[in-house]
JSON list of C-alpha atoms in Angstrom, two decimals:
[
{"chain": "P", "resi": 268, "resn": "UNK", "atom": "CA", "xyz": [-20.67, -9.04, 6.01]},
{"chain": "P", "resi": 269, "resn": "UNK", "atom": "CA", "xyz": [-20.20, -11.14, 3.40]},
{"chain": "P", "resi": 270, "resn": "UNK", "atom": "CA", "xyz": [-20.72, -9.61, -0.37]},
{"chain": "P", "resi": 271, "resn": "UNK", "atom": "CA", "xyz": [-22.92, -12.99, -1.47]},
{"chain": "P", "resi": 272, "resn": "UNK", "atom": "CA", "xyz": [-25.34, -11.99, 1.24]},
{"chain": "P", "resi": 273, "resn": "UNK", "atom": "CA", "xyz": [-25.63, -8.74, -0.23]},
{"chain": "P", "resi": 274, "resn": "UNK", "atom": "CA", "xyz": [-25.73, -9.75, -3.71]},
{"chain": "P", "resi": 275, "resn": "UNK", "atom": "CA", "xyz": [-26.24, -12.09, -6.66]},
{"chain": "P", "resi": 276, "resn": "UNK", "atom": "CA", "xyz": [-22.01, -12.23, -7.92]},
{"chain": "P", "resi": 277, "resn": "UNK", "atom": "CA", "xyz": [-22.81, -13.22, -11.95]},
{"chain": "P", "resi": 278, "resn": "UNK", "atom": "CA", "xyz": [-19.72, -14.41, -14.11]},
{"chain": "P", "resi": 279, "resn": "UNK", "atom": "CA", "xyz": [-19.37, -12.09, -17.71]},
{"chain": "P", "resi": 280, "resn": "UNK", "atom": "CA", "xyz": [-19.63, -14.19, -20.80]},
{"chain": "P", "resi": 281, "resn": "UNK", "atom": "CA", "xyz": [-17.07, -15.84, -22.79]},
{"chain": "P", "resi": 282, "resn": "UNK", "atom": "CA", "xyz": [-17.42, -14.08, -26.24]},
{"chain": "P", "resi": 283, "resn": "UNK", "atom": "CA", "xyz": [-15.89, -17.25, -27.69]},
{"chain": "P", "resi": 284, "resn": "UNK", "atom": "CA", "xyz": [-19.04, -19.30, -26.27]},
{"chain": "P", "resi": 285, "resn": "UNK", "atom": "CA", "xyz": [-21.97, -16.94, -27.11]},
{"chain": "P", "resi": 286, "resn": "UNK", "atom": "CA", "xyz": [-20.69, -15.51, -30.34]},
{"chain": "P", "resi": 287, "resn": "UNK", "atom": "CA", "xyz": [-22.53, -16.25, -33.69]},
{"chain": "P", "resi": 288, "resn": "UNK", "atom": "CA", "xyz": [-22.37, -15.21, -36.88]},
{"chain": "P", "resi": 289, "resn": "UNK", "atom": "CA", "xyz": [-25.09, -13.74, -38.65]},
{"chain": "P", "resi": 290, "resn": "UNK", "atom": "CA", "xyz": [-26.79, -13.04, -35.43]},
{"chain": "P", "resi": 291, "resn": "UNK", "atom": "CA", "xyz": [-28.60, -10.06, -33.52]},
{"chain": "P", "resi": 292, "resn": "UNK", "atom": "CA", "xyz": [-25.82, -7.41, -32.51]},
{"chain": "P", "resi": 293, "resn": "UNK", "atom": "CA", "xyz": [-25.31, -6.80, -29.16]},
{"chain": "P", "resi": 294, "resn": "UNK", "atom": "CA", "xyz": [-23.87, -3.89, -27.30]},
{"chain": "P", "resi": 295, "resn": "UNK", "atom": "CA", "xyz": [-21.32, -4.76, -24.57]},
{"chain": "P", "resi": 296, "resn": "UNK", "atom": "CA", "xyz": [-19.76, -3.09, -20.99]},
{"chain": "P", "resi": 297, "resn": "UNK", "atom": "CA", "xyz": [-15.89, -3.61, -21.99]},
{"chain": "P", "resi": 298, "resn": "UNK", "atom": "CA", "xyz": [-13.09, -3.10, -19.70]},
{"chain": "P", "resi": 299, "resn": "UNK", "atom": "CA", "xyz": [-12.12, 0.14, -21.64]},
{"chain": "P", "resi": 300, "resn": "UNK", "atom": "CA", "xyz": [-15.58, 1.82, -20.30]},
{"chain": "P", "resi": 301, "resn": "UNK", "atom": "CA", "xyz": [-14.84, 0.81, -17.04]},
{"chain": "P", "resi": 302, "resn": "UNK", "atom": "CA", "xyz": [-11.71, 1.91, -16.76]},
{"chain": "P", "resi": 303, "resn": "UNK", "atom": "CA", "xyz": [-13.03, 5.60, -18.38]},
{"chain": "P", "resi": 304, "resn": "UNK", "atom": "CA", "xyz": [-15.61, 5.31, -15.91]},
{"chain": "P", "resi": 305, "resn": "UNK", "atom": "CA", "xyz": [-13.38, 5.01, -12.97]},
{"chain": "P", "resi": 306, "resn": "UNK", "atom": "CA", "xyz": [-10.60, 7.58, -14.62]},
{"chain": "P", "resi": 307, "resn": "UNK", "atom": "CA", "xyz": [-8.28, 4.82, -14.57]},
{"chain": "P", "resi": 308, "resn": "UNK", "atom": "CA", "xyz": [-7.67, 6.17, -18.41]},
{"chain": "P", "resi": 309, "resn": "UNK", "atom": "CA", "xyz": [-8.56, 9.10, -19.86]},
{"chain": "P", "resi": 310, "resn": "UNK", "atom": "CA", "xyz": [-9.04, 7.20, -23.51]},
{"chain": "P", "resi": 311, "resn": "UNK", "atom": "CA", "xyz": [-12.86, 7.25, -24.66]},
{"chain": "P", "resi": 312, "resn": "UNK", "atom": "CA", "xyz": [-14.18, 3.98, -24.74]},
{"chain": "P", "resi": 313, "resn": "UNK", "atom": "CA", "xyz": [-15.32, 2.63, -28.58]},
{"chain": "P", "resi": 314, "resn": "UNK", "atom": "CA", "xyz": [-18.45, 0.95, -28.40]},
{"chain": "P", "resi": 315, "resn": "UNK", "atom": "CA", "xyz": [-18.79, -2.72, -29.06]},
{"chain": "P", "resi": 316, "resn": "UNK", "atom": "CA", "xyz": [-20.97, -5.28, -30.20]},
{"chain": "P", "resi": 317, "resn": "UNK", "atom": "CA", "xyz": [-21.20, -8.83, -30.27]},
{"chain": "P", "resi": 318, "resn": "UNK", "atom": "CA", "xyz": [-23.41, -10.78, -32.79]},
{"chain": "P", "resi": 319, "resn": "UNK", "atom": "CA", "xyz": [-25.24, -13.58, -30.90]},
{"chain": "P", "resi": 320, "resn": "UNK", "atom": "CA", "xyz": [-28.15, -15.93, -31.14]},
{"chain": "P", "resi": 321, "resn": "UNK", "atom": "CA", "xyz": [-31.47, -13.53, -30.82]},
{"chain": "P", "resi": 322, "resn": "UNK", "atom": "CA", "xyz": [-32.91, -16.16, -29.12]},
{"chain": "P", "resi": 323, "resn": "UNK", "atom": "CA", "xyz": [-30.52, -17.12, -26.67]},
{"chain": "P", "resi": 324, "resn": "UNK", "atom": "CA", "xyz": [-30.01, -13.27, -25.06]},
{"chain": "P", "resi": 325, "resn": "UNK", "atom": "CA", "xyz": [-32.16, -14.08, -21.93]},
{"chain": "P", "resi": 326, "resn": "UNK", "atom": "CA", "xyz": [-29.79, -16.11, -20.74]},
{"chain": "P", "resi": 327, "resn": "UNK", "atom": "CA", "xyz": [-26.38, -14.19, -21.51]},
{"chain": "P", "resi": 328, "resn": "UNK", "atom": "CA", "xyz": [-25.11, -11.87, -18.57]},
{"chain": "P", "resi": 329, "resn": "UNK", "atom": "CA", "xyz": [-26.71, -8.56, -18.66]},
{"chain": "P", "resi": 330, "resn": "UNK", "atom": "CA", "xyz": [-26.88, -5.51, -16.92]},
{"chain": "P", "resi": 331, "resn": "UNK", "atom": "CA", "xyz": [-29.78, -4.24, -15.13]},
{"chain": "P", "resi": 332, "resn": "UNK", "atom": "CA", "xyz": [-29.57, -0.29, -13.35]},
{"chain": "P", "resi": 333, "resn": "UNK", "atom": "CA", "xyz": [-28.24, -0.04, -10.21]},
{"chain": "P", "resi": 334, "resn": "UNK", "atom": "CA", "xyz": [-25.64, -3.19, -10.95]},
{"chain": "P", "resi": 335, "resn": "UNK", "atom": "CA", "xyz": [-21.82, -2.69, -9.96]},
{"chain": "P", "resi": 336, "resn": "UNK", "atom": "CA", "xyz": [-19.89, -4.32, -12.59]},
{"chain": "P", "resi": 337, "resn": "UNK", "atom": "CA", "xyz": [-16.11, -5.20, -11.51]},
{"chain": "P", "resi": 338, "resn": "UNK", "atom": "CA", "xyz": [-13.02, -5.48, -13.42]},
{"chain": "P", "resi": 339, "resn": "UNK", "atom": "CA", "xyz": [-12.07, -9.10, -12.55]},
{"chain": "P", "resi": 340, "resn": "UNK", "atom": "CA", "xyz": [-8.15, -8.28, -13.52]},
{"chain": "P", "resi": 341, "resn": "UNK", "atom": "CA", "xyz": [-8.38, -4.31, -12.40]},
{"chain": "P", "resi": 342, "resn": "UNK", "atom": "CA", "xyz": [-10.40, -5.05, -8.96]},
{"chain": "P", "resi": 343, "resn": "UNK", "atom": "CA", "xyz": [-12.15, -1.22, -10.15]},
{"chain": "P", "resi": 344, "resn": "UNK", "atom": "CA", "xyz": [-15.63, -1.03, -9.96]},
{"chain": "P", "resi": 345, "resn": "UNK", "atom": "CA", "xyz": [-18.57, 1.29, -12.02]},
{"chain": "P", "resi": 346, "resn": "UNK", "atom": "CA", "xyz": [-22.35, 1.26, -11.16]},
{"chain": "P", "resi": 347, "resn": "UNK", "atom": "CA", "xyz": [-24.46, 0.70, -14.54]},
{"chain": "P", "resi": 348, "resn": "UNK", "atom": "CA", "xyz": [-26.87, 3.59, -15.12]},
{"chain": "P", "resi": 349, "resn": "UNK", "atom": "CA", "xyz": [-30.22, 3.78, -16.57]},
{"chain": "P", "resi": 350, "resn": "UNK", "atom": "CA", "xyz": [-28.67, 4.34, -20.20]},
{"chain": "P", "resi": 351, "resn": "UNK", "atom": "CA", "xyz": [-26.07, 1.20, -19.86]},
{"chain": "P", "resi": 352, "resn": "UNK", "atom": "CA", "xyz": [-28.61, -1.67, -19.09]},
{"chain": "P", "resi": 353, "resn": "UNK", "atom": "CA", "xyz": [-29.82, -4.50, -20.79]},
{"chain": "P", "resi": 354, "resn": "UNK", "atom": "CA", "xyz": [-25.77, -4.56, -22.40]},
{"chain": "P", "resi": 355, "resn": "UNK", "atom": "CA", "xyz": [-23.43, -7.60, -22.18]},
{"chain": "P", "resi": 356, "resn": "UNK", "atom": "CA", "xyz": [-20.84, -8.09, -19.66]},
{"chain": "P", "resi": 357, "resn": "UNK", "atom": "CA", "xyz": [-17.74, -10.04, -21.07]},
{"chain": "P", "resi": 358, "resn": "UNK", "atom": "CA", "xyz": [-15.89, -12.71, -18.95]},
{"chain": "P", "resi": 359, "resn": "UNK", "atom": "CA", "xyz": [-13.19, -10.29, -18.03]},
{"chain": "P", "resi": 360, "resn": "UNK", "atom": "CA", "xyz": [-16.12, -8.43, -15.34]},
{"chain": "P", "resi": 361, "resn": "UNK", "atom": "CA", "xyz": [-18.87, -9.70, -12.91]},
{"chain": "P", "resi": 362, "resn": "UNK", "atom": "CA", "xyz": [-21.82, -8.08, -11.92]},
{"chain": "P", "resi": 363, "resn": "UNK", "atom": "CA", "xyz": [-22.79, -7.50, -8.38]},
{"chain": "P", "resi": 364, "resn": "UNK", "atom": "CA", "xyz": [-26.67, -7.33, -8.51]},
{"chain": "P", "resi": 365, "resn": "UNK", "atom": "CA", "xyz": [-27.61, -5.96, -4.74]},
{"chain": "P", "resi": 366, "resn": "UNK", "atom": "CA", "xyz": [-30.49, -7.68, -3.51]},
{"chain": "P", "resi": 367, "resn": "UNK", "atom": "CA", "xyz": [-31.85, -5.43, -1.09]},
{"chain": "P", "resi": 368, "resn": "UNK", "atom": "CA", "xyz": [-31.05, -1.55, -1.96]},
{"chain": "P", "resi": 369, "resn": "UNK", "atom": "CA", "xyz": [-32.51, -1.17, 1.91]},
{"chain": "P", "resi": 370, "resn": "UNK", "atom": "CA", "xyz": [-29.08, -2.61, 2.76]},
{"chain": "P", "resi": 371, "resn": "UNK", "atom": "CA", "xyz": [-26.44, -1.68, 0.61]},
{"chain": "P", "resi": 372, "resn": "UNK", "atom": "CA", "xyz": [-25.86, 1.05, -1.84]},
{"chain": "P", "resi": 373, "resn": "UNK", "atom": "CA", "xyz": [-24.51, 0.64, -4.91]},
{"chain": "P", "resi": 374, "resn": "UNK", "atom": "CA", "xyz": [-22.50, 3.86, -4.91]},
{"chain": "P", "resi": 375, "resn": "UNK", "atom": "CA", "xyz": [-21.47, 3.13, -2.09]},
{"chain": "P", "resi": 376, "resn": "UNK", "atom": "CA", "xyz": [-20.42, -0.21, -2.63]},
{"chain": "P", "resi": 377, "resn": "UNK", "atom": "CA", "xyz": [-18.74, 1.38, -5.76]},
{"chain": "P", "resi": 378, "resn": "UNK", "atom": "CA", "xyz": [-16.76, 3.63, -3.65]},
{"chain": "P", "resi": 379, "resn": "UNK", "atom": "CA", "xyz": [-15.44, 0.90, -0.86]},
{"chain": "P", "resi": 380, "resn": "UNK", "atom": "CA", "xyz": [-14.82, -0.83, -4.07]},
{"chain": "P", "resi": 381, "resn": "UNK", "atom": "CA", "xyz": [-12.24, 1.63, -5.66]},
{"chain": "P", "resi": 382, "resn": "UNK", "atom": "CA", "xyz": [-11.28, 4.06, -2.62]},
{"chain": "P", "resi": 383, "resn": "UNK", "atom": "CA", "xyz": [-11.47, 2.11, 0.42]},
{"chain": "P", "resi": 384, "resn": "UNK", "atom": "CA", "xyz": [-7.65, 1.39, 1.38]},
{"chain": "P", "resi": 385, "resn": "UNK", "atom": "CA", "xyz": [-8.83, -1.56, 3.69]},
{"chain": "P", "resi": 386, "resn": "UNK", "atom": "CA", "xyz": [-11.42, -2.99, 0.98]},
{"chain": "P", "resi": 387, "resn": "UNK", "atom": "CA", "xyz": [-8.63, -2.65, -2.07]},
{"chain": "P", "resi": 388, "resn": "UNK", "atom": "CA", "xyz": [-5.64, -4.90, 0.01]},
{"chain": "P", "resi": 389, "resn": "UNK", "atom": "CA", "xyz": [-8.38, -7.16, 0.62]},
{"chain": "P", "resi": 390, "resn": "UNK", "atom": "CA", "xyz": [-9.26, -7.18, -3.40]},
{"chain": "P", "resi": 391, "resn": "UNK", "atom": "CA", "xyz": [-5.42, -7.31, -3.83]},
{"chain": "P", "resi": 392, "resn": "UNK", "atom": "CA", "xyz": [-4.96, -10.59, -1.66]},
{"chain": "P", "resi": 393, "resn": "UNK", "atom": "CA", "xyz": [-8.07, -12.07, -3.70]},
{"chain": "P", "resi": 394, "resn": "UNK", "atom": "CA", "xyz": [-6.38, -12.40, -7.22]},
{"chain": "P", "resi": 395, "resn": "UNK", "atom": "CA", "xyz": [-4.99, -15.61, -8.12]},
{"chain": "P", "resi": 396, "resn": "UNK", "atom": "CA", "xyz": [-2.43, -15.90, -10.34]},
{"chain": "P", "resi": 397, "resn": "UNK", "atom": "CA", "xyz": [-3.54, -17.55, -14.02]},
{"chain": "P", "resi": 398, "resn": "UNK", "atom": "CA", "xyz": [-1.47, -17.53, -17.50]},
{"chain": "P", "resi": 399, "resn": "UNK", "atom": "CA", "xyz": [-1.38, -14.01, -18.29]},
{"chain": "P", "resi": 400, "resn": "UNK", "atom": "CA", "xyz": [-2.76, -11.90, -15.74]},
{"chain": "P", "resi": 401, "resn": "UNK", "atom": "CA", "xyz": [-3.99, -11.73, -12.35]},
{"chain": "P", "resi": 402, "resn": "UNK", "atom": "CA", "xyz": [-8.02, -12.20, -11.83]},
{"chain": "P", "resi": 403, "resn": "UNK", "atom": "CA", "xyz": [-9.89, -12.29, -9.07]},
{"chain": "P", "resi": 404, "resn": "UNK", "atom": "CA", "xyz": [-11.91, -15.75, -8.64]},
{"chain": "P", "resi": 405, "resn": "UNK", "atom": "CA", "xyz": [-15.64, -15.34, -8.27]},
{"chain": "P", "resi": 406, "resn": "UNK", "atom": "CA", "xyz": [-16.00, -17.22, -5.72]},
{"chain": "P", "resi": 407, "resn": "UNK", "atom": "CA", "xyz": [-13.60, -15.35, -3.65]},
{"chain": "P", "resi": 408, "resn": "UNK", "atom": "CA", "xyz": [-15.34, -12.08, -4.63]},
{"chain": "P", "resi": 409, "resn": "UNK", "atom": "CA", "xyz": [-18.57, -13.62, -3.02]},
{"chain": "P", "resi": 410, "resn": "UNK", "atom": "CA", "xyz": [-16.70, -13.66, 0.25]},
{"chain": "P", "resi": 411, "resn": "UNK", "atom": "CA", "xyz": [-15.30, -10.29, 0.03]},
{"chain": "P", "resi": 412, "resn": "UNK", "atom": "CA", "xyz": [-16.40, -8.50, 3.31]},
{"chain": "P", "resi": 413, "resn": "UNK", "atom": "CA", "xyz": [-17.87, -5.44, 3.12]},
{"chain": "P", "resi": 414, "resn": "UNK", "atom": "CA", "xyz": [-18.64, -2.88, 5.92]},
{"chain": "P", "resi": 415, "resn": "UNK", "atom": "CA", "xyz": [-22.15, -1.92, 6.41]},
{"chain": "P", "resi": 416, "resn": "UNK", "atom": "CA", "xyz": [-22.71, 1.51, 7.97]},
{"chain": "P", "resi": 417, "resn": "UNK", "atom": "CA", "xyz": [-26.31, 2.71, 8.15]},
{"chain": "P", "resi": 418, "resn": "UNK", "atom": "CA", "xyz": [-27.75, 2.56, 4.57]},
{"chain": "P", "resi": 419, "resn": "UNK", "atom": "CA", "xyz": [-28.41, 6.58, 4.78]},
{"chain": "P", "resi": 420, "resn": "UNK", "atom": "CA", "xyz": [-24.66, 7.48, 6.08]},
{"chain": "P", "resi": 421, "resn": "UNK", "atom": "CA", "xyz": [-24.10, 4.65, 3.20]},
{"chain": "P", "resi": 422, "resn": "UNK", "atom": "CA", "xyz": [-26.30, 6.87, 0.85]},
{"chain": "P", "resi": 423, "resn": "UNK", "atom": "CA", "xyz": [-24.53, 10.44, 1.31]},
{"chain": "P", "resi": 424, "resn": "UNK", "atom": "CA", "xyz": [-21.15, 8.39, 0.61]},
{"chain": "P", "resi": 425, "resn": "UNK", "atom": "CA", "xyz": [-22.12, 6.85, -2.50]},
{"chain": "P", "resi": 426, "resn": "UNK", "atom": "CA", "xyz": [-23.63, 10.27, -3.64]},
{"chain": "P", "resi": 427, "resn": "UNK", "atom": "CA", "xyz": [-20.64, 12.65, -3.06]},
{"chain": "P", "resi": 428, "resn": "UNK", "atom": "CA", "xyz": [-18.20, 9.77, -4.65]},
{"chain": "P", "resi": 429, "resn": "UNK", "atom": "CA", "xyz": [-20.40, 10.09, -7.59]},
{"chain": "P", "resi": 430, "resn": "UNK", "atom": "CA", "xyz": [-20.46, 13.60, -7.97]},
{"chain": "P", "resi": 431, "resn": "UNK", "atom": "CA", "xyz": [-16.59, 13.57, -7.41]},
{"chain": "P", "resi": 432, "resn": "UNK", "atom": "CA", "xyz": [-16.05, 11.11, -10.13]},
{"chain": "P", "resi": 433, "resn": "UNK", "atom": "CA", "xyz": [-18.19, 12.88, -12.34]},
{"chain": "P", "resi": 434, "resn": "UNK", "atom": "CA", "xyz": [-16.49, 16.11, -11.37]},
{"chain": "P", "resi": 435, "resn": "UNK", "atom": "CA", "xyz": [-12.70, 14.99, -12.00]},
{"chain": "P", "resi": 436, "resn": "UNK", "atom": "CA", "xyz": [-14.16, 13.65, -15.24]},
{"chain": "P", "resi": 437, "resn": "UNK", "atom": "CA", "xyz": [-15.64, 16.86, -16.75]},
{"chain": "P", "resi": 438, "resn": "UNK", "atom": "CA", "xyz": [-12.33, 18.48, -15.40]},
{"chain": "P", "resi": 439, "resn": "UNK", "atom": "CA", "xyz": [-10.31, 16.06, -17.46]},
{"chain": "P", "resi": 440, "resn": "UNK", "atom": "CA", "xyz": [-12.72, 16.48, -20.70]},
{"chain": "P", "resi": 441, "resn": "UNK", "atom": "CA", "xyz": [-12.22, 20.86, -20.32]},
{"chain": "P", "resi": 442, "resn": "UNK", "atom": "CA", "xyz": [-8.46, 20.61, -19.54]},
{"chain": "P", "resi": 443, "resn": "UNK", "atom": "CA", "xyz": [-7.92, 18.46, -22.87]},
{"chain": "P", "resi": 444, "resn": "UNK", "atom": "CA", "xyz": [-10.41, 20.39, -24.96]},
{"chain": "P", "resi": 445, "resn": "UNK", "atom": "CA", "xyz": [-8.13, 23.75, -23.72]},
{"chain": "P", "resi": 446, "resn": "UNK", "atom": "CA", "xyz": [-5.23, 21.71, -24.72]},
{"chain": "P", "resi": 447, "resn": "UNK", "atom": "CA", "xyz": [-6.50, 20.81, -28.39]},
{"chain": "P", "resi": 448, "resn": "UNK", "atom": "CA", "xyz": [-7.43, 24.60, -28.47]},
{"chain": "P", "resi": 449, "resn": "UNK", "atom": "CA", "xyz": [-4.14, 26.15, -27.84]},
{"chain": "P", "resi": 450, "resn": "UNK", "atom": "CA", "xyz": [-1.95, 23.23, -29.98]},
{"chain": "P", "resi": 451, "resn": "UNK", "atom": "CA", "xyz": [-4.68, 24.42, -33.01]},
{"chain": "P", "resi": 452, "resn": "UNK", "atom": "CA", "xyz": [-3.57, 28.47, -32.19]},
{"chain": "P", "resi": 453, "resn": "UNK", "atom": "CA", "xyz": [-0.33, 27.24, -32.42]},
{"chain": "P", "resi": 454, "resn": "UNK", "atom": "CA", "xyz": [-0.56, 25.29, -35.82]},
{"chain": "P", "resi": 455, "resn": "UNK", "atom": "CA", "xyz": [-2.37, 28.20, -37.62]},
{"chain": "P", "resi": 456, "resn": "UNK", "atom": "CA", "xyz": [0.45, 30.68, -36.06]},
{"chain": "P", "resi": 457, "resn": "UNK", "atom": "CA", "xyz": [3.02, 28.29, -37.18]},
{"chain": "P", "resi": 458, "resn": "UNK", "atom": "CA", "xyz": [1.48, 27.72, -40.91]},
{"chain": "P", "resi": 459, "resn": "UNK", "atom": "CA", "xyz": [0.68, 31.61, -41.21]},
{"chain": "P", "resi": 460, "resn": "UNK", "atom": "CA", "xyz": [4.25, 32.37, -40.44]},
{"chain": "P", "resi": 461, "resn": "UNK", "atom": "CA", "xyz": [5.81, 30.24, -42.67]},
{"chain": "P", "resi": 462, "resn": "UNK", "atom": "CA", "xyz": [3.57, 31.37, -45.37]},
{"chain": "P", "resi": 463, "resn": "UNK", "atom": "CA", "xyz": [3.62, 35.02, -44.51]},
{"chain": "P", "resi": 464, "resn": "UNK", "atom": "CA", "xyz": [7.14, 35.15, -42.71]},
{"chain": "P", "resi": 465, "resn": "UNK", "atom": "CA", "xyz": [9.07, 35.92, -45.71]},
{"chain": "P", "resi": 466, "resn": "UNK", "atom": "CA", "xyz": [7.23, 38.05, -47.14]}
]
């Protein structure tokens, strides 16, 4: 089935456009998070904010819970938890708002997103060439086909992907903070020696 009779497909904001100086600070979703998100890259995302118009925020692209946000150049996918709503998506990502959670999961979708071989040559064939990089077109994305298995198969899917994401990325944060660990022993056994060694 088609993903635009799944879900709402919203284009992220051109900073350019919506930026104003002077105005109400607002926290975006960057690429960088995603990325993290999806261990593409193990580099923390730095938060960001945009200044715009206080009263013009209801209409800028925002995230709700439960929306999938897509890297238009990356084709990766994260869903937007409870903490990361209400923040501004930048033009570089859509958001997939599901319209009926009866039908489609949004960790699920978030897995056929990023592990589904099938779903990512499809994603691959979508991107159109521009200047710089690669993007995929929004209104291609809307006719990206996704495979609907029963929304409780879809369910236990979505749930262990999660937990496997999450998993790989608390292994990743322990296996660096053992890392920084051991090159600190070895600094203070370096400096003691050469202050000691002689001696």
């Amino acid at each position: 089935m088609e993903l635009s009779q799944l879900a709402t497909i919203i284009q992220g904001n051109i900073p350019t456009r919506i930026e104003s100086e002077g105005g109400t600070p607002i926290e975006t979703i960057t690429m960088q998070e995603l990325n993290y998100i999806a261990n593409i890259s193990d580099e923390v995302p730095v938060v960001k904010y945009l200044s715009v118009q206080e009263s013009k925020i209801g209409a800028y692209s925002l995230t709700k819970p439960q929306d999938v946000v897509v890297g238009l150049s990356t084709g990766k996918s994260m869903v937007v938890e409870l903490n990361r709503s209400s923040k501004l998506i930048l033009s570089n990502l859509a958001i997939i708002r599901i319209n009926d959670f009866a039908n489609l999961d949004p960790y699920y979708l978030c897995w056929y997103i990023n592990n589904n071989k099938t779903a990512l040559k499809e994603l691959n064939k979508l991107k159109q060439a521009t200047t710089a990089v690669s993007v995929i077109p929004l209104n291609m994305l809307k006719s990206f086909d996704i495979v609907l298995l029963p929304i409780e198969k879809q369910r236990i899917i979505g749930q262990i992907s999660e937990l496997k994401r999450r998993r790989e990325r608390l292994t990743q944060i322990i296996e660096a903070k053992k890392s920084d660990l051991l090159l600190q022993q070895l600094i203070k056994l370096y400096e003691k020696e050469r202050k000691y060694g002689d001696k």
